[in-house]
Amino acid sequence: MNILDLGLCLKIEKKAMNSSSSSWVDSLDLNASSTKSLQLETPSGALVEELNRVNAENKKLTEMLKAMCESYNALQSQLVDLMNKNTEKELSPTKKRKSETSNNNNGNIIGNSESSSTDEEESCKKPREEIIKAKISRAYVRTELSDTSLVVKDGYQWRKYGQKVTRDNPCPRAYFKCSFAPSCPVKKKVQRSVDDQSVLVATYEGEHNHLPPSQIEATSGSSRLGSVPVGSTPVKSSGPTITLDLTNSIKSSDEARNSKPKLDSPEATQYLVEHMASSLTKDPNFTAALAAAISGRMFSTNSN
DNA sequence: CGTATTTGACCAGCGC
DNA sequence: GCGCTGGTCAAATACG
């Protein structure tokens, strides 16, 4: 379970890398051509030379990305191996209280599909249905270490009603209730990951019985499908728990949520990659920054 | 002044 | 039964 979630997180990060790489290449090509059109007055020799330079740079960047992806793959497989070994150990020790403790802290980034099995085991031992009653989902959000607010922006309004330092994690855990609708039963716990304190682990319990405020404001009138916030995924799922990794600040939760259960399928992977690539290339900030970086690089090469 | 957050107290579950 | 722990409550406090 935990491993799977970790794999998911890593996968999404990887998708982001891949997609951005493809968009980089595309943008680079575009920029190369635009450079050409912009500098028509310059002698054709210089133009060709510059074009070659840009192409070479393009190649270099592509290779760098390739290398990065390869090393990432290697790291990921190592990590998965490690986590496999760890979870084998983690499963055996005595489970204190509700599976929460081990899931949330020791397992941190890990936790879900296996946490569901843990829940099942526990529910066999002690048929306490509170474990089952609420759908549990989990989200991981990368934040600044200096940011102590424990705030996870997921599109809903939350009211903090408690904070506690837990045994396994020196970082305090914050307890939130959904404050947008008085009758909404959803609760959320937010705590920094033990392993990586720049990652906030948000655990959602229950399902929202209302639209997210952001959607209501937008009044897009779209289907109920889009009513789920980023990170919170109280949709019908195969298991009682769902994990999302928000550490790459994925803009659209819908796709992530919908594809999550089949994330391992090549279709879903392809879809994710395409979606991320398109969202990246559509992002004016990203393209502007990219253009600035490339032009800056070009000028510096020219001046040399 | 109203609302949100903080924080110590309290409660319940669990292991010994 | 007792102690430990996580979760919740509610008075106090902060903030706009």
mmCIF file of N, CA, C and O in Angstrom, chain A residues 168-239:
data_model
loop_
_atom_site.group_PDB
_atom_site.id
_atom_site.type_symbol
_atom_site.label_atom_id
_atom_site.label_comp_id
_atom_site.label_asym_id
_atom_site.label_seq_id
_atom_site.Cartn_x
_atom_site.Cartn_y
_atom_site.Cartn_z
ATOM 1 N N ASP A 168 4.644 9.981 17.296
ATOM 2 C CA ASP A 168 5.590 9.564 16.268
ATOM 3 C C ASP A 168 6.146 10.709 15.444
ATOM 4 O O ASP A 168 7.041 10.502 14.637
ATOM 5 N N ASN A 169 5.577 11.851 15.610
ATOM 6 C CA ASN A 169 5.992 12.966 14.781
ATOM 7 C C ASN A 169 6.107 14.220 15.626
ATOM 8 O O ASN A 169 5.144 14.654 16.240
ATOM 9 N N PRO A 170 7.287 14.801 15.690
ATOM 10 C CA PRO A 170 7.487 15.999 16.506
ATOM 11 C C PRO A 170 6.694 17.185 15.991
ATOM 12 O O PRO A 170 6.430 18.117 16.744
ATOM 13 N N CYS A 171 6.330 17.132 14.735
ATOM 14 C CA CYS A 171 5.547 18.228 14.176
ATOM 15 C C CYS A 171 4.094 18.089 14.613
ATOM 16 O O CYS A 171 3.540 16.995 14.601
ATOM 17 N N PRO A 172 3.490 19.196 15.001
ATOM 18 C CA PRO A 172 2.105 19.124 15.469
ATOM 19 C C PRO A 172 1.151 18.744 14.358
ATOM 20 O O PRO A 172 1.383 19.061 13.201
ATOM 21 N N ARG A 173 0.086 18.081 14.739
ATOM 22 C CA ARG A 173 -0.966 17.731 13.778
ATOM 23 C C ARG A 173 -2.131 18.685 14.000
ATOM 24 O O ARG A 173 -2.560 18.911 15.122
ATOM 25 N N ALA A 174 -2.623 19.236 12.923
ATOM 26 C CA ALA A 174 -3.738 20.179 13.033
ATOM 27 C C ALA A 174 -5.027 19.510 12.595
ATOM 28 O O ALA A 174 -5.037 18.721 11.660
ATOM 29 N N TYR A 175 -6.108 19.813 13.289
ATOM 30 C CA TYR A 175 -7.407 19.226 12.987
ATOM 31 C C TYR A 175 -8.324 20.304 12.428
ATOM 32 O O TYR A 175 -8.461 21.375 13.007
ATOM 33 N N PHE A 176 -8.938 20.010 11.303
ATOM 34 C CA PHE A 176 -9.832 20.965 10.653
ATOM 35 C C PHE A 176 -11.196 20.337 10.402
ATOM 36 O O PHE A 176 -11.309 19.139 10.163
ATOM 37 N N LYS A 177 -12.213 21.191 10.443
ATOM 38 C CA LYS A 177 -13.542 20.790 10.004
ATOM 39 C C LYS A 177 -13.926 21.675 8.835
ATOM 40 O O LYS A 177 -13.519 22.840 8.762
ATOM 41 N N CYS A 178 -14.723 21.114 7.953
ATOM 42 C CA CYS A 178 -15.204 21.903 6.827
ATOM 43 C C CYS A 178 -16.190 22.934 7.370
ATOM 44 O O CYS A 178 -17.182 22.587 7.993
ATOM 45 N N SER A 179 -15.875 24.195 7.128
ATOM 46 C CA SER A 179 -16.700 25.266 7.684
ATOM 47 C C SER A 179 -17.598 25.895 6.643
ATOM 48 O O SER A 179 -18.358 26.801 6.938
ATOM 49 N N PHE A 180 -17.509 25.427 5.424
ATOM 50 C CA PHE A 180 -18.310 26.056 4.372
ATOM 51 C C PHE A 180 -19.788 25.707 4.546
ATOM 52 O O PHE A 180 -20.647 26.572 4.478
ATOM 53 N N ALA A 181 -20.064 24.447 4.762
ATOM 54 C CA ALA A 181 -21.443 24.029 5.025
ATOM 55 C C ALA A 181 -21.513 23.482 6.441
ATOM 56 O O ALA A 181 -20.747 22.601 6.799
ATOM 57 N N PRO A 182 -22.410 24.017 7.234
ATOM 58 C CA PRO A 182 -22.484 23.600 8.645
ATOM 59 C C PRO A 182 -22.720 22.108 8.794
ATOM 60 O O PRO A 182 -22.284 21.493 9.768
ATOM 61 N N SER A 183 -23.421 21.564 7.832
ATOM 62 C CA SER A 183 -23.769 20.145 7.958
ATOM 63 C C SER A 183 -22.719 19.232 7.346
ATOM 64 O O SER A 183 -22.848 18.012 7.395
ATOM 65 N N CYS A 184 -21.705 19.829 6.760
ATOM 66 C CA CYS A 184 -20.696 19.002 6.093
ATOM 67 C C CYS A 184 -19.869 18.243 7.129
ATOM 68 O O CYS A 184 -19.296 18.837 8.035
ATOM 69 N N PRO A 185 -19.811 16.937 7.020
ATOM 70 C CA PRO A 185 -19.154 16.117 8.036
ATOM 71 C C PRO A 185 -17.660 15.952 7.832
ATOM 72 O O PRO A 185 -17.009 15.264 8.605
ATOM 73 N N VAL A 186 -17.128 16.551 6.800
ATOM 74 C CA VAL A 186 -15.739 16.259 6.437
ATOM 75 C C VAL A 186 -14.767 16.860 7.438
ATOM 76 O O VAL A 186 -14.904 17.993 7.873
ATOM 77 N N LYS A 187 -13.796 16.063 7.793
ATOM 78 C CA LYS A 187 -12.718 16.526 8.665
ATOM 79 C C LYS A 187 -11.397 16.327 7.963
ATOM 80 O O LYS A 187 -11.271 15.502 7.060
ATOM 81 N N LYS A 188 -10.443 17.059 8.412
ATOM 82 C CA LYS A 188 -9.136 16.977 7.772
ATOM 83 C C LYS A 188 -8.054 17.081 8.831
ATOM 84 O O LYS A 188 -8.149 17.884 9.754
ATOM 85 N N LYS A 189 -7.061 16.246 8.711
ATOM 86 C CA LYS A 189 -5.892 16.333 9.598
ATOM 87 C C LYS A 189 -4.688 16.678 8.747
ATOM 88 O O LYS A 189 -4.484 16.104 7.686
ATOM 89 N N VAL A 190 -3.914 17.613 9.218
ATOM 90 C CA VAL A 190 -2.738 18.023 8.463
ATOM 91 C C VAL A 190 -1.511 17.925 9.350
ATOM 92 O O VAL A 190 -1.484 18.438 10.463
ATOM 93 N N GLN A 191 -0.506 17.248 8.845
ATOM 94 C CA GLN A 191 0.727 17.095 9.612
ATOM 95 C C GLN A 191 1.894 16.995 8.650
ATOM 96 O O GLN A 191 1.780 16.471 7.548
ATOM 97 N N ARG A 192 3.008 17.504 9.078
ATOM 98 C CA ARG A 192 4.199 17.388 8.242
ATOM 99 C C ARG A 192 4.682 15.944 8.225
ATOM 100 O O ARG A 192 4.585 15.236 9.213
ATOM 101 N N SER A 193 5.203 15.573 7.090
ATOM 102 C CA SER A 193 5.770 14.245 6.988
ATOM 103 C C SER A 193 7.023 14.153 7.847
ATOM 104 O O SER A 193 7.781 15.105 7.974
ATOM 105 N N VAL A 194 7.211 13.002 8.447
ATOM 106 C CA VAL A 194 8.403 12.804 9.268
ATOM 107 C C VAL A 194 9.653 12.824 8.397
ATOM 108 O O VAL A 194 10.661 13.453 8.729
ATOM 109 N N ASP A 195 9.544 12.139 7.288
ATOM 110 C CA ASP A 195 10.717 11.984 6.432
ATOM 111 C C ASP A 195 11.077 13.277 5.730
ATOM 112 O O ASP A 195 12.235 13.651 5.649
ATOM 113 N N ASP A 196 10.084 13.936 5.211
ATOM 114 C CA ASP A 196 10.337 15.150 4.473
ATOM 115 C C ASP A 196 9.426 16.233 5.024
ATOM 116 O O ASP A 196 8.259 16.318 4.712
ATOM 117 N N GLN A 197 10.000 17.065 5.862
ATOM 118 C CA GLN A 197 9.172 18.022 6.575
ATOM 119 C C GLN A 197 8.678 19.147 5.680
ATOM 120 O O GLN A 197 7.898 19.984 6.114
ATOM 121 N N SER A 198 9.120 19.163 4.453
ATOM 122 C CA SER A 198 8.575 20.157 3.541
ATOM 123 C C SER A 198 7.268 19.662 2.917
ATOM 124 O O SER A 198 6.609 20.381 2.204
ATOM 125 N N VAL A 199 6.920 18.431 3.250
ATOM 126 C CA VAL A 199 5.690 17.861 2.701
ATOM 127 C C VAL A 199 4.617 17.793 3.781
ATOM 128 O O VAL A 199 4.838 17.259 4.854
ATOM 129 N N LEU A 200 3.484 18.396 3.478
ATOM 130 C CA LEU A 200 2.354 18.312 4.384
ATOM 131 C C LEU A 200 1.484 17.125 3.984
ATOM 132 O O LEU A 200 1.175 16.937 2.819
ATOM 133 N N VAL A 201 1.112 16.354 4.975
ATOM 134 C CA VAL A 201 0.231 15.219 4.725
ATOM 135 C C VAL A 201 -1.157 15.585 5.223
ATOM 136 O O VAL A 201 -1.361 15.789 6.408
ATOM 137 N N ALA A 202 -2.085 15.700 4.310
ATOM 138 C CA ALA A 202 -3.461 16.041 4.676
ATOM 139 C C ALA A 202 -4.324 14.805 4.556
ATOM 140 O O ALA A 202 -4.369 14.182 3.510
ATOM 141 N N THR A 203 -4.979 14.457 5.635
ATOM 142 C CA THR A 203 -5.853 13.286 5.633
ATOM 143 C C THR A 203 -7.298 13.747 5.726
ATOM 144 O O THR A 203 -7.681 14.428 6.670
ATOM 145 N N TYR A 204 -8.067 13.398 4.738
ATOM 146 C CA TYR A 204 -9.470 13.809 4.692
ATOM 147 C C TYR A 204 -10.345 12.645 5.121
ATOM 148 O O TYR A 204 -10.146 11.523 4.690
ATOM 149 N N GLU A 205 -11.322 12.946 5.949
ATOM 150 C CA GLU A 205 -12.265 11.921 6.380
ATOM 151 C C GLU A 205 -13.669 12.341 5.996
ATOM 152 O O GLU A 205 -14.131 13.396 6.384
ATOM 153 N N GLY A 206 -14.323 11.506 5.272
ATOM 154 C CA GLY A 206 -15.695 11.770 4.890
ATOM 155 C C GLY A 206 -15.814 12.417 3.527
ATOM 156 O O GLY A 206 -14.834 12.638 2.836
ATOM 157 N N GLU A 207 -17.039 12.683 3.170
ATOM 158 C CA GLU A 207 -17.330 13.256 1.862
ATOM 159 C C GLU A 207 -18.029 14.589 2.032
ATOM 160 O O GLU A 207 -18.915 14.725 2.870
ATOM 161 N N HIS A 208 -17.631 15.543 1.232
ATOM 162 C CA HIS A 208 -18.337 16.825 1.250
ATOM 163 C C HIS A 208 -19.744 16.627 0.685
ATOM 164 O O HIS A 208 -19.929 15.934 -0.306
ATOM 165 N N ASN A 209 -20.715 17.245 1.335
ATOM 166 C CA ASN A 209 -22.078 17.163 0.806
ATOM 167 C C ASN A 209 -22.472 18.463 0.123
ATOM 168 O O ASN A 209 -23.625 18.830 0.074
ATOM 169 N N HIS A 210 -21.456 19.152 -0.402
ATOM 170 C CA HIS A 210 -21.723 20.426 -1.070
ATOM 171 C C HIS A 210 -20.636 20.644 -2.103
ATOM 172 O O HIS A 210 -19.623 19.938 -2.129
ATOM 173 N N LEU A 211 -20.844 21.636 -2.933
ATOM 174 C CA LEU A 211 -19.835 21.974 -3.911
ATOM 175 C C LEU A 211 -18.725 22.756 -3.236
ATOM 176 O O LEU A 211 -18.962 23.430 -2.240
ATOM 177 N N PRO A 212 -17.522 22.682 -3.759
ATOM 178 C CA PRO A 212 -16.457 23.494 -3.195
ATOM 179 C C PRO A 212 -16.725 24.962 -3.461
ATOM 180 O O PRO A 212 -17.258 25.309 -4.514
ATOM 181 N N PRO A 213 -16.380 25.819 -2.525
ATOM 182 C CA PRO A 213 -16.630 27.254 -2.669
ATOM 183 C C PRO A 213 -16.111 27.807 -3.979
ATOM 184 O O PRO A 213 -16.768 28.615 -4.618
ATOM 185 N N SER A 214 -14.941 27.347 -4.371
ATOM 186 C CA SER A 214 -14.357 27.865 -5.592
ATOM 187 C C SER A 214 -15.264 27.588 -6.782
ATOM 188 O O SER A 214 -15.411 28.403 -7.674
ATOM 189 N N GLN A 215 -15.874 26.414 -6.766
ATOM 190 C CA GLN A 215 -16.739 26.043 -7.881
ATOM 191 C C GLN A 215 -18.025 26.819 -7.844
ATOM 192 O O GLN A 215 -18.559 27.199 -8.868
ATOM 193 N N ILE A 216 -18.519 27.015 -6.632
ATOM 194 C CA ILE A 216 -19.768 27.746 -6.518
ATOM 195 C C ILE A 216 -19.572 29.172 -7.022
ATOM 196 O O ILE A 216 -20.400 29.727 -7.725
ATOM 197 N N GLU A 217 -18.430 29.744 -6.672
ATOM 198 C CA GLU A 217 -18.130 31.092 -7.133
ATOM 199 C C GLU A 217 -18.036 31.108 -8.644
ATOM 200 O O GLU A 217 -18.522 32.002 -9.317
ATOM 201 N N ALA A 218 -17.358 30.128 -9.153
ATOM 202 C CA ALA A 218 -17.156 30.099 -10.600
ATOM 203 C C ALA A 218 -18.479 29.860 -11.324
ATOM 204 O O ALA A 218 -18.652 30.275 -12.460
ATOM 205 N N THR A 219 -19.417 29.216 -10.640
ATOM 206 C CA THR A 219 -20.717 28.868 -11.201
ATOM 207 C C THR A 219 -20.599 28.403 -12.634
ATOM 208 O O THR A 219 -21.287 28.863 -13.534
ATOM 209 N N SER A 220 -19.674 27.493 -12.802
ATOM 210 C CA SER A 220 -19.486 26.963 -14.133
ATOM 211 C C SER A 220 -20.677 26.129 -14.545
ATOM 212 O O SER A 220 -20.914 25.899 -15.715
ATOM 213 N N GLY A 221 -21.443 25.673 -13.571
ATOM 214 C CA GLY A 221 -22.594 24.869 -13.885
ATOM 215 C C GLY A 221 -22.226 23.539 -14.479
ATOM 216 O O GLY A 221 -23.030 22.857 -15.073
ATOM 217 N N SER A 222 -20.993 23.163 -14.297
ATOM 218 C CA SER A 222 -20.554 21.907 -14.850
ATOM 219 C C SER A 222 -21.079 20.755 -14.024
ATOM 220 O O SER A 222 -21.722 20.933 -13.002
ATOM 221 N N SER A 223 -20.777 19.592 -14.461
ATOM 222 C CA SER A 223 -21.312 18.411 -13.813
ATOM 223 C C SER A 223 -20.762 18.254 -12.412
ATOM 224 O O SER A 223 -19.783 18.861 -12.033
ATOM 225 N N ARG A 224 -21.385 17.416 -11.669
ATOM 226 C CA ARG A 224 -21.006 17.141 -10.292
ATOM 227 C C ARG A 224 -19.596 16.591 -10.234
ATOM 228 O O ARG A 224 -18.930 16.667 -9.221
ATOM 229 N N LEU A 225 -19.166 16.067 -11.359
ATOM 230 C CA LEU A 225 -17.839 15.456 -11.366
ATOM 231 C C LEU A 225 -16.773 16.398 -10.878
ATOM 232 O O LEU A 225 -15.841 16.023 -10.198
ATOM 233 N N GLY A 226 -16.899 17.642 -11.261
ATOM 234 C CA GLY A 226 -15.830 18.567 -10.926
ATOM 235 C C GLY A 226 -15.966 19.152 -9.557
ATOM 236 O O GLY A 226 -15.298 20.111 -9.235
ATOM 237 N N SER A 227 -16.789 18.589 -8.762
ATOM 238 C CA SER A 227 -17.069 19.218 -7.496
ATOM 239 C C SER A 227 -16.095 18.827 -6.415
ATOM 240 O O SER A 227 -16.220 19.234 -5.288
ATOM 241 N N VAL A 228 -15.145 18.061 -6.772
ATOM 242 C CA VAL A 228 -14.221 17.601 -5.746
ATOM 243 C C VAL A 228 -12.985 18.477 -5.758
ATOM 244 O O VAL A 228 -12.485 18.841 -6.813
ATOM 245 N N PRO A 229 -12.528 18.842 -4.600
ATOM 246 C CA PRO A 229 -11.409 19.745 -4.515
ATOM 247 C C PRO A 229 -10.105 19.066 -4.842
ATOM 248 O O PRO A 229 -10.026 17.840 -4.881
ATOM 249 N N VAL A 230 -9.108 19.908 -5.031
ATOM 250 C CA VAL A 230 -7.771 19.367 -5.189
ATOM 251 C C VAL A 230 -7.383 18.674 -3.917
ATOM 252 O O VAL A 230 -7.489 19.226 -2.843
ATOM 253 N N GLY A 231 -6.979 17.472 -4.028
ATOM 254 C CA GLY A 231 -6.492 16.777 -2.854
ATOM 255 C C GLY A 231 -7.557 15.970 -2.173
ATOM 256 O O GLY A 231 -7.355 14.813 -1.881
ATOM 257 N N SER A 232 -8.675 16.560 -1.959
ATOM 258 C CA SER A 232 -9.714 15.789 -1.333
ATOM 259 C C SER A 232 -10.438 15.004 -2.397
ATOM 260 O O SER A 232 -10.914 15.546 -3.375
ATOM 261 N N THR A 233 -10.546 13.718 -2.210
ATOM 262 C CA THR A 233 -11.121 12.905 -3.251
ATOM 263 C C THR A 233 -12.163 11.959 -2.719
ATOM 264 O O THR A 233 -11.992 10.762 -2.714
ATOM 265 N N PRO A 234 -13.224 12.512 -2.257
ATOM 266 C CA PRO A 234 -14.220 11.648 -1.661
ATOM 267 C C PRO A 234 -15.114 10.995 -2.687
ATOM 268 O O PRO A 234 -16.294 10.905 -2.510
ATOM 269 N N VAL A 235 -14.557 10.562 -3.734
ATOM 270 C CA VAL A 235 -15.357 9.909 -4.743
ATOM 271 C C VAL A 235 -15.364 8.430 -4.482
ATOM 272 O O VAL A 235 -14.529 7.914 -3.748
ATOM 273 N N LYS A 236 -16.317 7.783 -5.124
ATOM 274 C CA LYS A 236 -16.337 6.349 -4.965
ATOM 275 C C LYS A 236 -15.012 5.779 -5.433
ATOM 276 O O LYS A 236 -14.565 6.024 -6.541
ATOM 277 N N SER A 237 -14.408 5.063 -4.611
ATOM 278 C CA SER A 237 -13.124 4.505 -4.979
ATOM 279 C C SER A 237 -13.126 3.024 -4.692
ATOM 280 O O SER A 237 -13.954 2.517 -3.957
ATOM 281 N N SER A 238 -12.146 2.381 -5.273
ATOM 282 C CA SER A 238 -12.090 0.945 -5.075
ATOM 283 C C SER A 238 -11.837 0.621 -3.619
ATOM 284 O O SER A 238 -12.366 -0.325 -3.084
ATOM 285 N N GLY A 239 -11.026 1.426 -2.971
ATOM 286 C CA GLY A 239 -10.705 1.165 -1.590
ATOM 287 C C GLY A 239 -11.169 2.287 -0.710
ATOM 288 O O GLY A 239 -11.622 3.311 -1.184
#
